[in-house]
Amino acid sequence: AFRTGLPAWFQKHRRVFPWRARRTPYRVWVSEIMLQQTRTDQAVPYYRKFLRRFPTLKRLAAASPREVLRAWQGLGYYARARHLHEAARFVVRRLGGRFPSNPQAIRALPGIGDYTAAAIGSLAFGHESAVLDGNVIRVLSRVMALETLIHTGPAKRRLREWADALKIPGRTGLSNEALMELGALCCTPRRPDCPACPLGNVCRARAGGKPEAYPVRRRRARVPHKVVGAAVVVRRDGRTLIARRKDSSMLGGLWEFPGGGRDPGESMKKCIARELKEEMGLRLEVGPCLTVVQHAYSHFTIELYAHWARIRSGRPRSIHCAAFAWVRPGQFGRYPFSRADHQILEALQSPAGRAARKNLISAWFSGKKKPGLKGD
C-alpha cells in the first residue's frame, strides 16, 4: 500500500503549487519555511509575492530587514522571515551564495529544524530523509493506531522508526510529499475520507472504527485572553508616532502603535498613559477611542483598544522599543505591521479616521503652540 497504492493516489490527486513547478534549493527552502506555520492555500499568494520580490537567494541576502518583513507582512510568525534573511546572508557571506546540500549544514541554518531539514533535503537534493510533519504524524498514528500521547518521546521515536521503514528507497521525496498530501486531503483531522484512502486496507484506526481518536493528544488548555491598549499619538503637522518592536520580542522587527497590556482594575486611558511613559518616556493626554480590534494568535487572543493621544511632555525615547518614527499619513506603507496593527491602520486611514484626526489636531493644536509638539 505504501509503495504502490500511495504513489499512484498521489499522482492522481496531487495539487498544483508554484513550488512544485520548478524545484531549486532556494524555492524549496522558501516554501518549506512558509509552510511551517501556514496552510498551503494561504501560503501560495505570499510565496508568489515573495519570489517576485526576491527571485534569488542573493537578492534576498542583499535586502534590508524592513524589506523582508514587508514582503512577509500578513503571513504571521515573523521570526520565520528574520531567520530566512539571516540564513540567506550566511549562505552568501560564508558559503559563496550556494545553498548547502549537506544534511548537517542545512540543519545548522537559522530557522531550520529536523522536519524542515528533512523536507528540503529530500525534495531539493534527493536525500533519504523521511519527513514528520503534522500531516504525516496523523496518517502514521492512524495507520498504526498509536495509543501513546503524540508529544512524548516514545511516540516520537516510534513515528520516526515507522517513517524510516515505510519510505520508498530512492524515491523518499515522493513518499514524503504523498504522505503529506494524503494527510491534507484525505486523512484530515476531522471527518477523514477513509473509503478514498489508499492505505485504508492496512489502517488499524479505520479497522477499529475510530480514526478521529488518533493522534492521541492532551486536552487543550483554555486559551488566555488579554486586554491591550495602544496609542495613536498625533502631532500638529499630522504625523503619527509608531514604534518598532525589539527583535527578541514576539513580532520582533515589526512596527506598531505603542502600548501594552492593561493591569487589573486599570482604565484603558490610564493603561495607555502608563505604557507610553514606561516604553517611551512620554506623558500623554489620551483622547477618545479610534477602534477596537479582536485578534487571535496561536496561543492567546487579544482585545486591542486604540485611542487617540497627544504628548503633554517629554520627547520619544527607545526605552522598551527598538526605534520610533513620526510618519506622514501617506507613508505607512513603508513600514511592516502585524495584522492587529493593520486593523488600527485601516481605521486611521478610513474617511471617519481621517476626519477624526483632522478635528482632534484642530482642537488640540489650534492657536498657541502647546507641549504636544515635543518630540519633533
CSV table of C-alpha atoms in Angstrom, one decimal:
chain,number,residue,atom,x,y,z
A,1,ALA,CA,0.0,0.0,0.0
A,2,PHE,CA,2.8,2.4,0.9
A,3,ARG,CA,5.0,1.7,-2.1
A,4,THR,CA,2.4,1.2,-4.8
A,5,GLY,CA,-1.1,2.5,-3.8
A,6,LEU,CA,0.1,5.7,-2.1
A,7,PRO,CA,2.3,6.9,-5.1
A,8,ALA,CA,-0.5,6.1,-7.5
A,9,TRP,CA,-3.0,8.0,-5.4
A,10,PHE,CA,-0.6,11.0,-5.2
A,11,GLN,CA,0.0,11.2,-8.9
A,12,LYS,CA,-3.8,11.3,-9.5
A,13,HIS,CA,-4.7,13.7,-6.7
A,14,ARG,CA,-1.7,15.9,-6.1
A,15,ARG,CA,-2.4,19.6,-6.1
A,16,VAL,CA,-0.7,22.2,-8.2
A,17,PHE,CA,1.6,24.6,-6.2
A,18,PRO,CA,4.1,27.1,-7.5
A,19,TRP,CA,7.0,25.5,-5.5
A,20,ARG,CA,6.3,22.1,-7.3
A,21,ALA,CA,6.6,23.6,-10.8
A,22,ARG,CA,10.3,24.4,-10.8
A,23,ARG,CA,12.3,23.0,-8.0
A,24,THR,CA,15.5,24.6,-6.9
A,25,PRO,CA,17.0,24.5,-3.4
A,26,TYR,CA,16.1,28.2,-2.9
A,27,ARG,CA,12.5,27.8,-4.0
A,28,VAL,CA,12.1,24.6,-1.9
A,29,TRP,CA,13.6,26.3,1.1
A,30,VAL,CA,11.4,29.4,1.0
A,31,SER,CA,8.3,27.2,0.6
A,32,GLU,CA,9.2,25.0,3.5
A,33,ILE,CA,9.8,27.9,5.8
A,34,MET,CA,6.4,29.5,4.8
A,35,LEU,CA,4.6,26.2,5.3
A,36,GLN,CA,6.0,25.7,8.9
A,37,GLN,CA,3.0,27.6,10.4
A,38,THR,CA,0.8,28.3,7.4
A,39,ARG,CA,-1.7,26.3,5.4
A,40,THR,CA,-0.7,25.6,1.8
A,41,ASP,CA,-3.7,27.5,0.3
A,42,GLN,CA,-2.9,30.6,2.4
A,43,ALA,CA,0.9,30.4,1.6
A,44,VAL,CA,0.5,30.4,-2.3
A,45,PRO,CA,-0.1,34.2,-2.8
A,46,TYR,CA,2.6,35.1,-0.3
A,47,TYR,CA,5.0,32.7,-1.9
A,48,ARG,CA,4.5,34.2,-5.3
A,49,LYS,CA,4.8,37.7,-4.0
A,50,PHE,CA,7.9,36.9,-2.1
A,51,LEU,CA,9.6,35.2,-5.1
A,52,ARG,CA,8.7,38.2,-7.3
A,53,ARG,CA,10.4,40.5,-4.8
A,54,PHE,CA,13.3,38.2,-4.1
A,55,PRO,CA,13.8,35.8,-7.0
A,56,THR,CA,17.2,34.6,-5.9
A,57,LEU,CA,19.0,33.9,-2.7
A,58,LYS,CA,21.4,36.7,-3.4
A,59,ARG,CA,18.6,39.2,-3.8
A,60,LEU,CA,17.2,38.1,-0.5
A,61,ALA,CA,20.5,38.4,1.2
A,62,ALA,CA,21.0,42.0,-0.2
A,63,ALA,CA,17.7,43.2,1.1
A,64,SER,CA,17.2,45.2,4.3
A,65,PRO,CA,15.3,43.6,7.3
A,66,ARG,CA,12.5,46.0,6.8
A,67,GLU,CA,12.1,45.0,3.1
A,68,VAL,CA,11.9,41.3,4.1
A,69,LEU,CA,9.4,41.9,6.8
A,70,ARG,CA,7.2,44.0,4.4
A,71,ALA,CA,7.3,41.2,1.9
A,72,TRP,CA,6.3,38.7,4.7
A,73,GLN,CA,3.6,41.1,6.1
A,74,GLY,CA,0.3,39.3,6.8
A,75,LEU,CA,1.8,35.8,6.9
A,76,GLY,CA,2.4,35.9,10.6
A,77,TYR,CA,5.1,34.2,12.7
A,78,TYR,CA,7.6,36.8,11.7
A,79,ALA,CA,10.6,35.1,13.2
A,80,ARG,CA,10.5,32.9,10.1
A,81,ALA,CA,11.2,35.9,7.9
A,82,ARG,CA,14.0,37.0,10.1
A,83,HIS,CA,15.6,33.6,10.1
A,84,LEU,CA,15.2,33.3,6.3
A,85,HIS,CA,17.0,36.6,5.9
A,86,GLU,CA,19.8,35.6,8.4
A,87,ALA,CA,20.3,32.3,6.6
A,88,ALA,CA,20.4,33.9,3.2
A,89,ARG,CA,23.1,36.4,4.4
A,90,PHE,CA,25.1,33.5,6.0
A,91,VAL,CA,24.9,31.4,2.8
A,92,VAL,CA,26.1,34.4,0.7
A,93,ARG,CA,28.9,35.5,3.0
A,94,ARG,CA,30.2,32.2,4.3
A,95,LEU,CA,29.2,29.6,1.6
A,96,GLY,CA,29.7,31.6,-1.6
A,97,GLY,CA,26.0,32.0,-2.3
A,98,ARG,CA,25.4,28.3,-2.8
A,99,PHE,CA,22.7,26.7,-0.7
A,100,PRO,CA,24.2,23.8,1.2
A,101,SER,CA,23.4,20.2,0.2
A,102,ASN,CA,24.9,18.5,3.3
A,103,PRO,CA,22.1,17.5,5.8
A,104,GLN,CA,24.1,18.8,8.8
A,105,ALA,CA,24.8,22.1,7.0
A,106,ILE,CA,21.1,22.5,6.1
A,107,ARG,CA,20.1,21.8,9.7
A,108,ALA,CA,22.6,24.4,11.0
A,109,LEU,CA,20.9,27.3,9.2
A,110,PRO,CA,18.7,29.7,11.2
A,111,GLY,CA,15.1,28.7,11.4
A,112,ILE,CA,15.6,25.1,10.2
A,113,GLY,CA,14.7,22.2,12.5
A,114,ASP,CA,14.7,18.4,11.9
A,115,TYR,CA,11.4,18.4,9.9
A,116,THR,CA,12.3,21.3,7.6
A,117,ALA,CA,15.9,20.0,7.0
A,118,ALA,CA,14.5,16.6,6.0
A,119,ALA,CA,11.9,18.1,3.7
A,120,ILE,CA,14.5,20.4,2.0
A,121,GLY,CA,17.0,17.5,1.8
A,122,SER,CA,14.6,15.0,0.2
A,123,LEU,CA,12.8,17.4,-2.2
A,124,ALA,CA,15.8,19.5,-3.3
A,125,PHE,CA,18.7,17.0,-3.1
A,126,GLY,CA,17.2,13.6,-3.1
A,127,HIS,CA,18.2,12.7,0.5
A,128,GLU,CA,16.8,9.6,2.0
A,129,SER,CA,15.3,11.6,4.9
A,130,ALA,CA,11.7,10.8,6.0
A,131,VAL,CA,9.6,13.8,7.0
A,132,LEU,CA,7.5,14.0,10.1
A,133,ASP,CA,5.1,17.0,9.8
A,134,GLY,CA,1.7,17.2,11.3
A,135,ASN,CA,0.0,15.5,8.3
A,136,VAL,CA,2.4,12.6,8.3
A,137,ILE,CA,2.2,12.2,12.1
A,138,ARG,CA,-1.6,12.0,11.8
A,139,VAL,CA,-1.5,9.4,9.0
A,140,LEU,CA,1.0,7.2,10.7
A,141,SER,CA,-0.7,7.5,14.1
A,142,ARG,CA,-4.0,6.2,12.5
A,143,VAL,CA,-2.5,3.5,10.3
A,144,MET,CA,-0.6,2.1,13.4
A,145,ALA,CA,-3.3,3.1,15.9
A,146,LEU,CA,-0.7,4.7,18.1
A,147,GLU,CA,-2.1,4.8,21.7
A,148,THR,CA,0.8,6.9,23.1
A,149,LEU,CA,0.4,10.6,23.7
A,150,ILE,CA,1.8,12.1,20.5
A,151,HIS,CA,4.1,14.7,22.0
A,152,THR,CA,6.0,12.2,24.2
A,153,GLY,CA,9.5,10.9,23.5
A,154,PRO,CA,8.4,7.3,23.0
A,155,ALA,CA,5.7,8.3,20.5
A,156,LYS,CA,8.2,10.4,18.5
A,157,ARG,CA,10.7,7.5,18.4
A,158,ARG,CA,8.0,5.1,17.2
A,159,LEU,CA,6.8,7.5,14.5
A,160,ARG,CA,10.4,8.1,13.3
A,161,GLU,CA,11.0,4.4,13.1
A,162,TRP,CA,7.8,3.9,11.1
A,163,ALA,CA,8.5,6.8,8.7
A,164,ASP,CA,12.0,5.5,8.0
A,165,ALA,CA,10.8,1.9,7.5
A,166,LEU,CA,7.9,2.9,5.1
A,167,LYS,CA,9.7,5.4,2.9
A,168,ILE,CA,10.3,4.3,-0.8
A,169,PRO,CA,14.0,3.7,-1.4
A,170,GLY,CA,15.3,6.1,-4.0
A,171,ARG,CA,12.0,8.0,-4.0
A,172,THR,CA,11.9,9.4,-0.5
A,173,GLY,CA,10.9,12.9,-1.7
A,174,LEU,CA,7.9,11.4,-3.5
A,175,SER,CA,6.8,9.3,-0.5
A,176,ASN,CA,7.2,12.4,1.8
A,177,GLU,CA,5.0,14.5,-0.4
A,178,ALA,CA,2.5,11.8,-0.9
A,179,LEU,CA,2.1,11.3,2.8
A,180,MET,CA,1.8,15.0,3.5
A,181,GLU,CA,-0.8,15.3,0.7
A,182,LEU,CA,-2.8,12.4,2.0
A,183,GLY,CA,-2.9,14.0,5.4
A,184,ALA,CA,-4.0,17.3,3.9
A,185,LEU,CA,-6.7,15.9,1.5
A,186,CYS,CA,-7.9,12.6,2.8
A,187,CYS,CA,-6.7,11.7,6.3
A,188,THR,CA,-7.9,15.1,7.7
A,189,PRO,CA,-8.2,15.9,11.4
A,190,ARG,CA,-12.0,15.8,11.3
A,191,ARG,CA,-14.2,13.6,9.1
A,192,PRO,CA,-11.4,11.7,7.3
A,193,ASP,CA,-12.4,10.2,3.9
A,194,CYS,CA,-11.5,6.7,4.8
A,195,PRO,CA,-13.2,5.0,1.8
A,196,ALA,CA,-11.0,7.1,-0.6
A,197,CYS,CA,-7.7,6.4,1.3
A,198,PRO,CA,-5.1,4.3,-0.5
A,199,LEU,CA,-4.0,3.0,3.0
A,200,GLY,CA,-7.5,2.1,4.2
A,201,ASN,CA,-6.9,-1.6,3.9
A,202,VAL,CA,-3.9,-1.5,6.3
A,203,CYS,CA,-5.2,1.2,8.6
A,204,ARG,CA,-5.8,-0.1,12.2
A,205,ALA,CA,-7.7,3.0,13.3
A,206,ARG,CA,-10.2,2.5,10.4
A,207,ALA,CA,-10.5,-1.1,11.3
A,208,GLY,CA,-11.3,-0.1,14.8
A,209,GLY,CA,-13.9,2.3,13.6
A,210,LYS,CA,-12.4,5.4,15.4
A,211,PRO,CA,-9.9,7.1,13.1
A,212,GLU,CA,-10.7,10.5,14.7
A,213,ALA,CA,-9.4,9.3,18.0
A,214,TYR,CA,-5.9,9.5,16.7
A,215,PRO,CA,-3.4,11.0,17.2
A,216,VAL,CA,-3.8,10.8,21.0
A,217,ARG,CA,-3.3,14.3,22.5
A,218,ARG,CA,-3.6,16.0,25.8
A,219,ARG,CA,-6.8,18.1,26.3
A,220,ARG,CA,-6.1,21.6,25.2
A,221,ALA,CA,-5.8,24.2,28.0
A,222,ARG,CA,-8.1,27.3,27.9
A,223,VAL,CA,-6.7,30.0,25.6
A,224,PRO,CA,-5.7,33.1,27.6
A,225,HIS,CA,-7.4,36.4,26.6
A,226,LYS,CA,-5.6,39.7,27.0
A,227,VAL,CA,-6.9,43.3,27.0
A,228,VAL,CA,-4.4,45.7,25.4
A,229,GLY,CA,-4.2,49.4,24.8
A,230,ALA,CA,-2.4,51.3,22.0
A,231,ALA,CA,-1.8,55.0,21.5
A,232,VAL,CA,-2.3,56.7,18.1
A,233,VAL,CA,-0.2,59.7,19.0
A,234,VAL,CA,-0.6,62.6,16.6
A,235,ARG,CA,1.1,66.0,16.5
A,236,ARG,CA,0.4,69.4,14.9
A,237,ASP,CA,1.8,68.5,11.4
A,238,GLY,CA,-0.4,65.4,11.1
A,239,ARG,CA,2.3,62.8,11.7
A,240,THR,CA,1.7,59.8,13.8
A,241,LEU,CA,4.1,58.1,16.2
A,242,ILE,CA,4.9,54.4,15.7
A,243,ALA,CA,7.5,52.2,17.4
A,244,ARG,CA,9.5,49.1,16.2
A,245,ARG,CA,9.4,46.1,18.4
A,246,LYS,CA,12.8,44.6,19.6
A,247,ASP,CA,14.0,41.6,17.5
A,248,SER,CA,14.0,39.4,20.6
A,249,SER,CA,10.3,40.0,21.3
A,250,MET,CA,7.2,38.5,19.8
A,251,LEU,CA,6.6,40.1,16.4
A,252,GLY,CA,10.1,41.3,16.6
A,253,GLY,CA,11.2,43.8,14.0
A,254,LEU,CA,7.6,44.9,13.2
A,255,TRP,CA,6.2,48.4,13.7
A,256,GLU,CA,3.3,49.1,15.9
A,257,PHE,CA,1.2,51.7,17.6
A,258,PRO,CA,2.9,51.7,21.0
A,259,GLY,CA,1.1,50.4,24.1
A,260,GLY,CA,0.7,47.3,26.2
A,261,GLY,CA,-1.4,45.2,28.5
A,262,ARG,CA,-3.9,46.6,30.9
A,263,ASP,CA,-3.4,45.9,34.6
A,264,PRO,CA,-6.3,44.6,36.7
A,265,GLY,CA,-8.7,47.4,37.7
A,266,GLU,CA,-6.9,49.9,35.4
A,267,SER,CA,-8.9,52.1,33.0
A,268,MET,CA,-7.9,51.9,29.4
A,269,LYS,CA,-6.7,55.5,29.3
A,270,LYS,CA,-4.6,55.0,32.3
A,271,CYS,CA,-3.2,51.8,30.8
A,272,ILE,CA,-2.1,53.6,27.6
A,273,ALA,CA,-0.6,56.6,29.5
A,274,ARG,CA,1.4,54.3,31.8
A,275,GLU,CA,2.6,52.1,28.9
A,276,LEU,CA,3.8,55.1,26.9
A,277,LYS,CA,5.6,56.5,29.9
A,278,GLU,CA,7.4,53.2,30.6
A,279,GLU,CA,8.1,52.4,27.0
A,280,MET,CA,9.0,55.8,25.5
A,281,GLY,CA,9.3,58.3,28.4
A,282,LEU,CA,6.2,60.3,27.4
A,283,ARG,CA,3.4,61.9,29.4
A,284,LEU,CA,0.3,61.7,27.3
A,285,GLU,CA,-3.1,63.2,27.1
A,286,VAL,CA,-5.2,60.2,26.0
A,287,GLY,CA,-8.3,61.0,23.9
A,288,PRO,CA,-11.2,59.1,22.5
A,289,CYS,CA,-11.1,55.6,21.2
A,290,LEU,CA,-10.4,55.2,17.5
A,291,THR,CA,-11.2,51.5,17.1
A,292,VAL,CA,-11.3,48.1,19.0
A,293,VAL,CA,-9.5,45.1,17.4
A,294,GLN,CA,-10.2,41.5,18.2
A,295,HIS,CA,-7.3,39.2,17.1
A,296,ALA,CA,-6.3,35.6,17.8
A,297,TYR,CA,-2.7,34.4,17.9
A,298,SER,CA,-1.7,30.8,18.2
A,299,HIS,CA,-1.6,30.7,22.0
A,300,PHE,CA,-3.8,33.6,23.1
A,301,THR,CA,-6.3,36.2,22.0
A,302,ILE,CA,-6.4,40.0,22.4
A,303,GLU,CA,-8.9,42.7,22.6
A,304,LEU,CA,-7.0,45.8,21.5
A,305,TYR,CA,-8.3,49.3,22.2
A,306,ALA,CA,-6.6,52.1,20.1
A,307,HIS,CA,-7.0,55.6,21.5
A,308,TRP,CA,-6.0,58.9,20.0
A,309,ALA,CA,-3.4,60.7,22.1
A,310,ARG,CA,-1.0,63.7,22.1
A,311,ILE,CA,2.2,64.4,24.0
A,312,ARG,CA,1.9,66.7,27.0
A,313,SER,CA,5.6,66.5,28.0
A,314,GLY,CA,8.7,64.6,27.1
A,315,ARG,CA,10.3,63.5,23.9
A,316,PRO,CA,10.1,59.9,22.5
A,317,ARG,CA,12.9,57.6,23.6
A,318,SER,CA,13.5,54.0,22.7
A,319,ILE,CA,13.4,52.7,26.2
A,320,HIS,CA,11.5,49.4,25.6
A,321,CYS,CA,11.3,49.5,21.9
A,322,ALA,CA,14.0,49.2,19.2
A,323,ALA,CA,13.2,52.5,17.4
A,324,PHE,CA,10.4,55.0,16.7
A,325,ALA,CA,9.3,57.2,13.8
A,326,TRP,CA,6.9,60.1,13.1
A,327,VAL,CA,5.1,59.0,9.9
A,328,ARG,CA,3.1,61.1,7.5
A,329,PRO,CA,-0.4,59.8,6.6
A,330,GLY,CA,0.7,58.5,3.2
A,331,GLN,CA,3.9,56.8,4.3
A,332,PHE,CA,2.6,53.9,6.5
A,333,GLY,CA,3.1,51.5,3.6
A,334,ARG,CA,6.9,51.8,4.0
A,335,TYR,CA,6.7,50.0,7.4
A,336,PRO,CA,5.8,46.4,8.1
A,337,PHE,CA,3.0,46.0,10.7
A,338,SER,CA,1.3,43.0,12.3
A,339,ARG,CA,-2.3,42.1,11.3
A,340,ALA,CA,-3.7,43.5,14.5
A,341,ASP,CA,-1.9,46.9,14.0
A,342,HIS,CA,-3.0,46.8,10.3
A,343,GLN,CA,-6.6,46.9,11.5
A,344,ILE,CA,-5.8,50.1,13.6
A,345,LEU,CA,-4.1,51.5,10.5
A,346,GLU,CA,-7.2,50.8,8.4
A,347,ALA,CA,-9.4,52.6,10.9
A,348,LEU,CA,-6.9,55.5,11.0
A,349,GLN,CA,-6.9,55.8,7.2
A,350,SER,CA,-10.7,55.4,6.8
A,351,PRO,CA,-12.8,58.5,6.0
A,352,ALA,CA,-14.0,58.6,9.6
A,353,GLY,CA,-10.5,58.2,10.9
A,354,ARG,CA,-9.2,61.0,8.7
A,355,ALA,CA,-12.0,63.3,9.8
A,356,ALA,CA,-11.4,62.5,13.5
A,357,ARG,CA,-7.7,63.1,13.1
A,358,LYS,CA,-8.3,66.5,11.5
A,359,ASN,CA,-10.8,67.5,14.1
A,360,LEU,CA,-8.5,66.4,17.0
A,361,ILE,CA,-5.5,68.2,15.6
A,362,SER,CA,-7.5,71.3,15.2
A,363,ALA,CA,-8.9,71.1,18.8
A,364,TRP,CA,-5.5,70.1,20.4
A,365,PHE,CA,-3.1,72.3,18.5
A,366,SER,CA,-5.0,75.4,17.3
A,367,GLY,CA,-3.8,78.8,18.4
A,368,LYS,CA,-0.8,79.0,20.7
A,369,LYS,CA,1.9,76.3,20.4
A,370,LYS,CA,1.3,73.6,23.0
A,371,PRO,CA,3.5,70.9,24.6
A,372,GLY,CA,2.2,68.3,22.3
A,373,LEU,CA,4.8,69.4,19.7
A,374,LYS,CA,7.6,68.0,21.7
A,375,GLY,CA,9.3,65.0,20.1
A,376,ASP,CA,9.9,66.7,16.7
